[in-house]
Short mmCIF file of C-alpha atoms and ligand atoms in Angstrom, two decimals:
data_model
loop_
_atom_site.label_atom_id
_atom_site.label_comp_id
_atom_site.label_asym_id
_atom_site.label_seq_id
_atom_site.Cartn_x
_atom_site.Cartn_y
_atom_site.Cartn_z
CA MET W 12 -35.03 -2.93 48.41
CA VAL W 13 -33.26 -0.14 46.59
CA VAL W 14 -30.76 -0.70 43.79
CA VAL W 15 -28.40 2.21 43.17
CA GLY W 16 -27.40 2.23 39.50
CA GLY W 17 -29.18 0.89 36.45
CA GLY W 18 -26.31 -0.60 34.47
CA ILE W 19 -26.03 -4.29 33.65
CA GLY W 20 -25.41 -5.26 37.30
CA GLY W 21 -28.18 -3.15 38.81
CA LEU W 22 -30.82 -4.11 36.27
CA ALA W 23 -29.91 -7.79 36.51
CA ALA W 24 -30.12 -7.58 40.30
CA ALA W 25 -33.57 -6.00 40.06
CA VAL W 26 -34.80 -8.67 37.64
CA ALA W 27 -33.46 -11.47 39.83
CA LEU W 28 -34.73 -10.00 43.10
CA CYS W 29 -38.20 -9.41 41.70
CA ARG W 30 -38.25 -13.00 40.48
CA VAL W 31 -37.75 -14.26 44.02
CA GLY W 32 -40.41 -11.99 45.48
CA TRP W 33 -38.68 -8.76 46.50
CA ARG W 34 -39.79 -5.40 45.27
CA ALA W 35 -36.70 -3.63 43.99
CA VAL W 36 -36.62 0.01 42.92
CA VAL W 37 -33.70 0.99 40.68
CA PHE W 38 -32.37 4.55 40.78
CA GLU W 39 -30.35 5.54 37.71
CA ARG W 40 -28.86 8.99 37.45
CA SER W 41 -28.80 9.06 33.64
CA ALA W 42 -31.91 10.12 31.81
CA GLY W 43 -32.52 6.63 30.43
CA PHE W 44 -31.37 3.06 30.67
CA GLY W 45 -28.84 3.00 27.89
CA GLU W 46 -25.24 1.94 27.63
CA VAL W 47 -22.17 3.41 26.13
CA GLY W 48 -19.34 1.15 25.14
CA ALA W 49 -20.49 -0.47 21.89
CA GLY W 50 -20.38 -4.27 22.20
CA LEU W 51 -19.95 -6.97 24.76
CA SER W 52 -18.86 -10.61 24.84
CA LEU W 53 -20.98 -12.93 26.90
CA TRP W 54 -19.34 -16.22 27.78
CA PRO W 55 -21.28 -19.36 28.85
CA ASN W 56 -21.24 -18.37 32.53
CA ALA W 57 -22.87 -15.03 31.67
CA LEU W 58 -25.45 -16.76 29.47
CA ARG W 59 -26.24 -19.18 32.26
CA ALA W 60 -26.91 -16.27 34.58
CA LEU W 61 -29.19 -14.77 31.91
CA GLU W 62 -31.00 -18.11 31.69
CA ALA W 63 -31.67 -17.88 35.42
CA LEU W 64 -33.11 -14.40 34.81
CA GLY W 65 -35.34 -15.77 32.05
CA VAL W 66 -33.92 -13.56 29.30
CA ALA W 67 -31.21 -15.69 27.69
CA ASP W 68 -33.26 -16.54 24.59
CA ARG W 69 -33.96 -12.87 23.88
CA VAL W 70 -30.33 -11.96 24.35
CA ARG W 71 -29.12 -14.77 22.12
CA ALA W 72 -31.58 -13.78 19.41
CA LEU W 73 -30.08 -10.28 19.39
CA GLY W 74 -26.45 -11.38 19.44
CA ALA W 75 -24.11 -13.28 17.18
CA VAL W 76 -22.36 -16.50 18.10
CA GLU W 77 -18.61 -16.16 17.76
CA THR W 78 -17.53 -19.40 16.17
CA ALA W 79 -13.81 -18.80 15.78
CA GLY W 80 -11.23 -16.30 16.87
CA GLY W 81 -7.76 -16.00 18.26
CA VAL W 82 -4.73 -13.80 18.61
CA ARG W 83 -2.60 -12.41 15.80
CA ASP W 84 0.63 -10.47 15.95
CA ARG W 85 1.26 -7.01 14.59
CA SER W 86 2.16 -8.44 11.17
CA GLY W 87 -1.15 -10.30 11.00
CA ARG W 88 0.27 -13.77 11.64
CA TRP W 89 -1.84 -16.04 13.86
CA LEU W 90 -0.32 -16.64 17.28
CA SER W 91 -3.16 -18.80 18.48
CA ARG W 92 -6.54 -19.79 17.11
CA VAL W 93 -9.54 -20.76 19.12
CA ASP W 94 -12.35 -22.83 17.74
CA ASN W 95 -15.12 -21.23 19.74
CA ALA W 96 -17.44 -24.07 18.79
CA GLU W 97 -15.30 -25.91 21.31
CA VAL W 98 -16.56 -23.49 23.97
CA ALA W 99 -20.11 -24.63 23.26
CA ARG W 100 -19.08 -28.28 23.16
CA ARG W 101 -17.37 -28.03 26.53
CA HIS W 102 -19.82 -25.76 28.29
CA GLY W 103 -23.13 -26.33 26.53
CA LEU W 104 -23.41 -22.66 25.57
CA PRO W 105 -21.55 -20.54 23.03
CA LEU W 106 -19.72 -17.23 23.20
CA VAL W 107 -22.21 -14.55 22.18
CA VAL W 108 -21.38 -10.97 21.19
CA LEU W 109 -24.01 -8.25 21.12
CA ARG W 110 -24.55 -4.54 21.48
CA ARG W 111 -24.48 -3.43 25.08
CA ALA W 112 -27.54 -1.30 24.50
CA ASP W 113 -29.48 -4.43 23.47
CA LEU W 114 -28.55 -6.27 26.66
CA VAL W 115 -29.50 -3.28 28.81
CA ARG W 116 -32.83 -2.93 27.00
CA VAL W 117 -33.68 -6.61 27.49
CA LEU W 118 -32.84 -6.38 31.20
CA ALA W 119 -34.75 -3.11 31.67
CA GLU W 120 -37.80 -4.62 29.98
CA ALA W 121 -37.64 -7.62 32.31
CA VAL W 122 -37.91 -5.43 35.43
CA PRO W 123 -41.56 -5.26 36.59
CA PRO W 124 -43.36 -2.01 35.72
CA GLY W 125 -42.92 0.92 38.05
CA CYS W 126 -39.59 -0.22 39.47
CA LEU W 127 -37.25 1.93 37.35
CA ARG W 128 -36.46 5.56 38.20
CA SER W 129 -34.18 7.13 35.64
CA GLY W 130 -32.79 10.66 35.89
CA ASP W 131 -32.79 10.31 39.69
CA GLU W 132 -29.36 10.34 41.30
CA VAL W 133 -28.71 8.82 44.70
CA VAL W 134 -26.77 11.30 46.82
CA GLY W 135 -26.61 9.55 50.18
CA VAL W 136 -27.06 6.11 51.72
CA ARG W 137 -27.07 5.94 55.51
CA ALA W 138 -28.01 3.43 58.19
CA ASP W 139 -31.48 4.06 59.57
CA GLY W 140 -32.50 1.78 62.41
CA GLU W 141 -32.62 -1.77 61.05
CA GLY W 142 -32.78 -0.54 57.49
CA VAL W 143 -31.13 2.00 55.23
CA ALA W 144 -32.22 5.48 54.19
CA VAL W 145 -31.48 6.37 50.58
CA GLU W 146 -31.37 10.05 49.73
CA HIS W 147 -32.01 10.72 46.11
CA ARG W 148 -32.56 13.84 44.08
CA ASP W 149 -36.32 13.79 44.64
CA GLY W 150 -36.55 12.69 48.26
CA VAL W 151 -35.66 9.92 50.70
CA VAL W 152 -36.61 6.26 50.54
CA ARG W 153 -36.20 3.76 53.33
CA ALA W 154 -35.25 0.24 52.35
CA ASP W 155 -34.52 -3.04 54.08
CA VAL W 156 -31.52 -3.66 51.83
CA VAL W 157 -29.54 -1.46 49.44
CA VAL W 158 -27.67 -2.89 46.48
CA GLY W 159 -24.77 -0.72 45.37
CA ALA W 160 -24.56 -1.25 41.61
CA ASP W 161 -23.18 2.16 40.79
CA GLY W 162 -20.09 1.11 38.90
CA VAL W 163 -16.35 1.55 39.26
CA HIS W 164 -16.60 5.04 40.80
CA SER W 165 -19.29 3.85 43.22
CA GLY W 166 -20.47 6.41 45.76
CA VAL W 167 -22.06 3.63 47.82
CA ARG W 168 -18.69 1.92 48.13
CA ARG W 169 -16.98 5.21 49.04
CA ARG W 170 -19.49 5.93 51.80
CA TRP W 171 -19.73 2.44 53.28
CA TRP W 172 -16.14 1.33 52.76
CA PRO W 173 -14.38 4.64 53.54
CA GLU W 174 -11.09 2.88 54.28
CA ALA W 175 -10.96 1.16 50.86
CA SER W 176 -8.86 2.66 48.08
CA GLY W 177 -10.70 4.09 45.13
CA ALA W 178 -10.48 3.28 41.46
CA ARG W 179 -7.03 3.27 39.88
CA TYR W 180 -6.09 3.79 36.24
CA ALA W 181 -5.31 0.38 34.74
CA GLY W 182 -2.60 1.92 32.55
CA TYR W 183 -4.44 2.02 29.28
CA THR W 184 -7.26 3.64 27.44
CA ALA W 185 -9.86 1.89 25.27
CA TRP W 186 -11.67 2.98 22.15
CA ARG W 187 -14.83 1.07 21.26
CA MET W 188 -16.91 1.24 18.10
CA ILE W 189 -19.48 -0.57 15.95
CA THR W 190 -19.10 -0.58 12.18
CA GLU W 191 -21.80 -0.14 9.60
CA PRO W 192 -22.62 -3.43 7.80
CA VAL W 193 -19.42 -4.39 6.00
CA ASP W 194 -18.06 -7.34 4.11
CA GLY W 195 -15.83 -8.36 7.01
CA PRO W 196 -13.41 -11.19 7.69
CA SER W 197 -14.59 -14.74 8.32
CA GLU W 198 -13.60 -14.69 11.98
CA GLY W 199 -12.79 -12.33 14.80
CA ALA W 200 -9.37 -11.80 16.36
CA VAL W 201 -7.35 -9.66 18.71
CA VAL W 202 -4.17 -8.25 17.20
CA TRP W 203 -1.41 -7.75 19.77
CA GLY W 204 1.00 -4.92 19.19
CA ARG W 205 3.48 -3.22 21.48
CA GLY W 206 1.47 -1.65 24.28
CA GLU W 207 -1.50 -1.67 21.93
CA ARG W 208 -4.23 -4.09 20.89
CA PHE W 209 -6.99 -4.07 18.33
CA GLY W 210 -9.85 -6.55 18.49
CA PHE W 211 -12.84 -7.22 16.25
CA THR W 212 -15.74 -9.60 16.45
CA ALA W 213 -18.90 -10.00 14.38
CA LEU W 214 -22.26 -8.70 15.55
CA SER W 215 -25.56 -9.59 13.92
CA GLY W 216 -26.54 -7.84 10.68
CA GLY W 217 -23.06 -7.69 9.14
CA ARG W 218 -21.75 -5.17 11.69
CA TRP W 219 -18.55 -5.59 13.69
CA TYR W 220 -17.74 -4.63 17.24
CA CYS W 221 -14.17 -3.35 17.38
CA PHE W 222 -11.96 -2.08 20.17
CA GLY W 223 -8.50 -0.63 20.36
CA THR W 224 -6.38 -0.13 23.46
CA ALA W 225 -3.17 1.77 24.09
CA ALA W 226 -0.94 2.18 27.12
CA VAL W 227 -1.03 5.98 27.29
CA PRO W 228 -1.35 8.43 30.20
CA ALA W 229 -4.89 8.85 31.53
CA GLY W 230 -6.93 11.89 30.70
CA GLY W 231 -6.13 12.23 27.01
CA GLY W 232 -8.68 12.35 24.28
CA GLY W 233 -9.89 14.93 21.87
CA SER W 234 -12.86 15.98 19.87
CA ASP W 235 -12.47 13.41 17.10
CA GLU W 236 -11.77 9.97 18.49
CA ARG W 237 -12.53 8.29 15.18
CA GLU W 238 -9.68 10.26 13.64
CA ALA W 239 -7.42 9.32 16.56
CA VAL W 240 -8.22 5.62 16.17
CA CYS W 241 -7.65 5.69 12.41
CA ARG W 242 -4.30 7.43 12.95
CA ARG W 243 -3.20 4.88 15.53
CA PHE W 244 -4.53 1.66 13.99
CA GLY W 245 -5.08 2.51 10.30
CA GLY W 246 -1.81 0.84 9.28
CA TRP W 247 -2.50 -2.41 11.14
CA PRO W 248 -2.94 -5.68 9.24
CA ASP W 249 -6.11 -6.58 7.35
CA PRO W 250 -8.97 -6.40 8.06
CA VAL W 251 -8.34 -3.54 10.52
CA PRO W 252 -8.22 -0.71 7.93
CA ALA W 253 -11.42 -1.88 6.21
CA LEU W 254 -13.25 -2.18 9.53
CA LEU W 255 -12.11 1.29 10.59
CA ALA W 256 -13.33 2.70 7.29
CA ALA W 257 -16.78 1.31 8.09
CA VAL W 258 -17.03 3.08 11.45
CA PRO W 259 -19.47 5.99 11.19
CA GLU W 260 -18.49 9.56 12.05
CA GLY W 261 -18.78 10.10 15.80
CA GLY W 262 -19.05 6.33 16.29
CA VAL W 263 -16.03 5.89 18.57
CA VAL W 264 -16.18 6.13 22.37
CA ARG W 265 -13.03 6.44 24.44
CA HIS W 266 -12.62 5.53 28.11
CA ASP W 267 -9.64 5.32 30.38
CA VAL W 268 -9.88 1.87 31.95
CA HIS W 269 -10.10 1.87 35.75
CA VAL W 270 -9.97 -1.04 38.15
CA LEU W 271 -10.66 -1.39 41.85
CA PRO W 272 -8.36 -3.04 44.39
CA PRO W 273 -9.94 -6.17 45.91
CA LEU W 274 -12.34 -5.74 48.81
CA ALA W 275 -12.36 -8.30 51.63
CA THR W 276 -16.16 -8.14 51.81
CA TYR W 277 -18.95 -6.94 49.55
CA VAL W 278 -21.46 -6.63 52.40
CA ARG W 279 -21.62 -4.15 55.23
CA GLY W 280 -24.77 -3.99 57.36
CA ARG W 281 -27.73 -4.00 54.99
CA VAL W 282 -25.68 -2.79 52.01
CA ALA W 283 -24.35 -5.19 49.35
CA LEU W 284 -22.21 -4.35 46.35
CA VAL W 285 -22.59 -5.99 42.94
CA GLY W 286 -20.78 -5.68 39.62
CA ASP W 287 -18.09 -3.08 39.06
CA ALA W 288 -18.86 -1.35 42.36
CA ALA W 289 -17.66 -4.53 44.06
CA HIS W 290 -14.89 -5.70 41.75
CA ALA W 291 -14.21 -3.56 38.65
CA MET W 292 -11.58 -5.61 36.84
CA ASP W 293 -9.30 -5.35 33.85
CA PRO W 294 -11.50 -6.17 30.84
CA ALA W 295 -8.92 -8.47 29.19
CA LEU W 296 -10.91 -11.64 29.93
CA GLY W 297 -14.26 -10.10 28.93
CA GLN W 298 -15.77 -11.09 32.27
CA GLY W 299 -16.82 -7.89 34.06
CA ALA W 300 -20.44 -7.95 32.96
CA GLY W 301 -20.53 -11.73 33.29
CA GLN W 302 -19.47 -11.45 36.92
CA ALA W 303 -22.05 -8.72 37.52
CA LEU W 304 -24.75 -11.03 36.15
CA GLU W 305 -23.55 -13.87 38.35
CA ASP W 306 -23.60 -11.54 41.39
CA ALA W 307 -27.20 -10.62 40.64
CA VAL W 308 -28.39 -14.21 40.47
CA VAL W 309 -26.52 -15.32 43.58
CA LEU W 310 -27.73 -12.32 45.60
CA ALA W 311 -31.34 -13.09 44.67
CA ALA W 312 -30.92 -16.80 45.41
CA CYS W 313 -29.60 -15.95 48.88
CA LEU W 314 -32.22 -13.29 49.66
CA GLY W 315 -35.00 -15.46 48.26
CA SER W 316 -34.23 -18.35 50.60
CA ALA W 317 -35.42 -18.86 54.14
CA GLY W 318 -33.47 -17.17 56.91
CA THR W 319 -32.61 -13.67 58.01
CA VAL W 320 -31.49 -10.91 55.69
CA GLU W 321 -28.14 -10.84 57.51
CA SER W 322 -27.49 -14.53 56.96
CA ALA W 323 -28.55 -14.23 53.30
CA LEU W 324 -26.13 -11.35 52.72
CA ALA W 325 -23.35 -13.25 54.47
CA ARG W 326 -23.95 -16.23 52.16
CA TYR W 327 -23.84 -13.91 49.15
CA ASP W 328 -20.52 -12.51 50.31
CA ARG W 329 -19.00 -15.94 50.95
CA SER W 330 -20.10 -17.15 47.56
CA ARG W 331 -19.06 -14.17 45.43
CA GLY W 332 -15.91 -12.86 47.10
CA PRO W 333 -13.45 -15.66 46.34
CA ARG W 334 -14.72 -16.22 42.81
CA THR W 335 -14.73 -12.61 41.67
CA ARG W 336 -11.35 -11.91 43.23
CA ALA W 337 -9.90 -14.93 41.40
CA VAL W 338 -11.40 -13.86 38.05
CA ALA W 339 -10.13 -10.30 38.58
CA ARG W 340 -6.59 -11.54 39.33
CA ARG W 341 -6.59 -13.64 36.21
CA SER W 342 -7.91 -10.83 34.05
CA ALA W 343 -5.29 -8.46 35.46
CA ARG W 344 -2.50 -10.92 34.60
CA LEU W 345 -3.69 -11.28 31.02
CA GLY W 346 -4.18 -7.52 30.70
CA ARG W 347 -0.62 -6.85 31.90
CA VAL W 348 0.91 -9.27 29.43
CA ALA W 349 -1.24 -8.05 26.56
CA ARG W 350 0.01 -4.49 26.96
CA TRP W 351 3.70 -5.24 27.21
CA SER W 352 5.65 -2.91 24.95
CA TRP W 353 9.35 -3.75 25.47
CA PRO W 354 10.32 -5.54 22.22
CA PRO W 355 12.13 -8.56 23.78
CA ALA W 356 9.19 -9.12 26.17
CA VAL W 357 6.75 -8.83 23.27
CA ALA W 358 8.77 -11.39 21.27
CA VAL W 359 8.72 -13.86 24.20
CA ARG W 360 5.00 -13.26 24.78
CA ASP W 361 4.15 -13.84 21.14
CA LEU W 362 6.30 -16.98 20.98
CA ALA W 363 4.64 -18.35 24.11
CA ALA W 364 1.22 -17.67 22.61
CA ARG W 365 2.24 -19.53 19.43
CA LEU W 366 3.46 -22.54 21.39
CA THR W 367 0.47 -22.83 23.71
CA PRO W 368 -2.10 -25.29 22.34
CA ALA W 369 -5.55 -23.71 21.91
CA GLY W 370 -7.10 -26.54 23.92
CA ALA W 371 -4.93 -25.63 26.88
CA THR W 372 -6.20 -22.04 26.87
CA LEU W 373 -9.79 -23.19 26.87
CA ARG W 374 -9.14 -25.79 29.53
CA ALA W 375 -7.58 -23.11 31.71
CA MET W 376 -10.73 -21.02 31.32
CA GLY W 377 -12.88 -23.99 32.42
CA PRO W 378 -13.46 -22.88 36.02
CA VAL W 379 -14.46 -19.39 34.88
CA LEU W 380 -16.79 -20.49 32.08
CA GLY W 381 -18.22 -23.55 33.83
CA TRP W 382 -20.07 -21.62 36.55
CA THR W 383 -23.61 -22.80 37.19
CA PRO W 384 -26.21 -20.60 38.84
CA PRO W 385 -28.05 -21.51 42.02
CA VAL W 386 -31.74 -22.22 41.58
CA LEU W 387 -33.82 -19.10 42.15
CA PRO W 388 -36.61 -19.84 44.63
CA ASP W 389 -40.06 -19.14 43.22
CA GLY W 390 -41.19 -15.67 44.27
CA GLY W 391 -44.85 -16.35 43.58
CA ASP W 392 -46.54 -13.45 41.86
CA GLY W 393 -43.40 -11.34 41.95
CA ARG W 394 -44.90 -8.93 44.48
CA HIS W 395 -42.69 -7.92 47.35
CA ARG W 396 -42.41 -9.94 50.52
CA GLN W 397 -40.19 -8.53 53.17
CA GLY W 398 -38.23 -6.14 51.02
CA ARG W 399 -40.64 -3.33 50.38
CA ALA W 400 -38.93 0.00 49.62
CA ARG W 401 -40.88 2.61 51.53
CA ARG W 402 -41.20 6.36 51.29
CA ALA W 403 -39.65 7.90 54.37
C1 LIG M 773 -13.08 -1.61 27.34
C2 LIG M 773 -13.99 -2.53 28.11
C3 LIG M 773 -14.46 -3.69 27.51
C4 LIG M 773 -15.28 -4.57 28.22
N1 LIG M 773 -15.71 -5.71 27.62
C5 LIG M 773 -16.45 -6.60 28.32
C6 LIG M 773 -16.91 -7.80 27.70
O1 LIG M 773 -16.69 -8.05 26.52
N2 LIG M 773 -17.62 -8.69 28.46
C7 LIG M 773 -17.90 -8.44 29.79
O2 LIG M 773 -18.54 -9.29 30.45
N3 LIG M 773 -17.49 -7.30 30.39
C8 LIG M 773 -16.78 -6.37 29.69
N4 LIG M 773 -16.39 -5.20 30.27
C9 LIG M 773 -16.78 -4.94 31.68
C10 LIG M 773 -18.21 -4.45 31.79
O3 LIG M 773 -18.41 -3.36 30.91
C11 LIG M 773 -18.53 -4.00 33.21
O4 LIG M 773 -18.04 -4.94 34.13
C12 LIG M 773 -20.04 -3.86 33.42
O5 LIG M 773 -20.58 -2.97 32.49
C13 LIG M 773 -20.32 -3.41 34.84
O6 LIG M 773 -21.69 -3.14 34.99
P1 LIG M 773 -22.20 -2.43 36.31
O7 LIG M 773 -23.69 -2.37 36.17
O8 LIG M 773 -21.61 -3.03 37.51
O9 LIG M 773 -21.58 -0.95 36.25
P2 LIG M 773 -21.89 0.23 35.22
O10 LIG M 773 -22.09 -0.29 33.87
O11 LIG M 773 -20.81 1.24 35.43
O12 LIG M 773 -23.27 0.83 35.72
C14 LIG M 773 -23.36 1.67 36.85
C15 LIG M 773 -24.59 2.53 36.69
O13 LIG M 773 -24.80 3.25 37.89
C16 LIG M 773 -25.20 4.57 37.57
N5 LIG M 773 -24.88 5.40 38.74
C17 LIG M 773 -23.66 5.72 39.22
N6 LIG M 773 -23.76 6.48 40.32
C18 LIG M 773 -25.10 6.65 40.54
C19 LIG M 773 -25.84 7.34 41.54
N7 LIG M 773 -25.24 8.00 42.55
N8 LIG M 773 -27.19 7.32 41.46
C20 LIG M 773 -27.83 6.65 40.46
N9 LIG M 773 -27.16 5.98 39.49
C21 LIG M 773 -25.82 5.98 39.53
C22 LIG M 773 -24.41 4.90 36.32
O14 LIG M 773 -25.00 5.97 35.60
C23 LIG M 773 -24.46 3.57 35.59
O15 LIG M 773 -25.58 3.48 34.73
C24 LIG M 773 -15.62 -4.28 29.56
C25 LIG M 773 -15.17 -3.10 30.16
C26 LIG M 773 -14.37 -2.23 29.44
C27 LIG M 773 -13.89 -0.96 30.12
#
């Protein structure tokens, strides 16, 4: 088994597959297994997937539980408040926020030794008899199954789904940052402006994960993104200015947000897509990584069960397609509304948010957050069964 891409989806897939007895080799083109993008929210469904991978306790120890939050308008007034303790009461697990790099490290450390190849880019994936040949910078490997976990600009998807449209700009750019320890507010929030948003949520150790978004043309950006963020959001309501002041020099990353149109199937032959390569979605719901983690667990549950590889991959596809497409649609809807900029539309949006009871919002999220993982079959000593990746 070869996994192309060592982000959250690829590493989680490797952990899960090794747990059920496959030997999975992860190729990551970057020099190490790190993550840009500052922080990450993990909702109960994501934590449940991490429980199935056996790393939830470590992740929770590194993160902070978000106990309260909500949406405020550009003047700072609350439009809606969410008691996130209610999330835990309803779903048995809280909303946890942590540094992306911490999650990636925990996942990378959970992959059995010798299975990670960093600094090794995959340049081709082609059918080879019953299996798949994977060309990478240092040679060719033959595998029974290939997992395409190479993100929104996935080369695996391009090669195996040549008819599918590629990534499209979602219409806004995102700046992400982590503050130094600062005497912050008592709760997180997202402030909705006109075509702009600024969100902040506590991390452990007195730091805050913040993000700003703006509906601007793609491809912008300059040498000093911290300066750009301070210019754009420095006049926003408290505590935004104080949080921005606590962001270190060079501590802001900027990315144009891209999404992928839905695919009818995530499996073709012996190739399966997971995570953003399958369904990169608008990040408004904070579910992209969560869905990647779910994919990983379900793929391993299917491939770890009795039956042929083909039937296992078909089960994976049937299980993940409808759910991820539904979550992506929902996230896209929220993202569209959140970046409205026409003043009358913004006024209606903000009024609707004020009138919607917080309980209703959480109830509506129930099907997304209430996901439960399949049981992972015991893979014995974790050595590979049928899925040995072989040198060609
Ligand atoms: C602004 C923003 C905020 C977000 N906030 C949240 C949040 O709070 N909660 C949440 O759950 N999700 C969030 N997401 C979504 C989440 O970041 C993604 O869904 C998740 O990181 C996808 O992981 P992945 O492993 O599928 O892809 P990626 O993280 O893109 O990883 C792909 C990996 O593949 C490697 N790769 C690519 N091509 C090759 C190749 N040819 N050979 C070898 N390696 C290759 C890349 O280097 C990369 O490491 C957010 C996204 C954005 C943009």
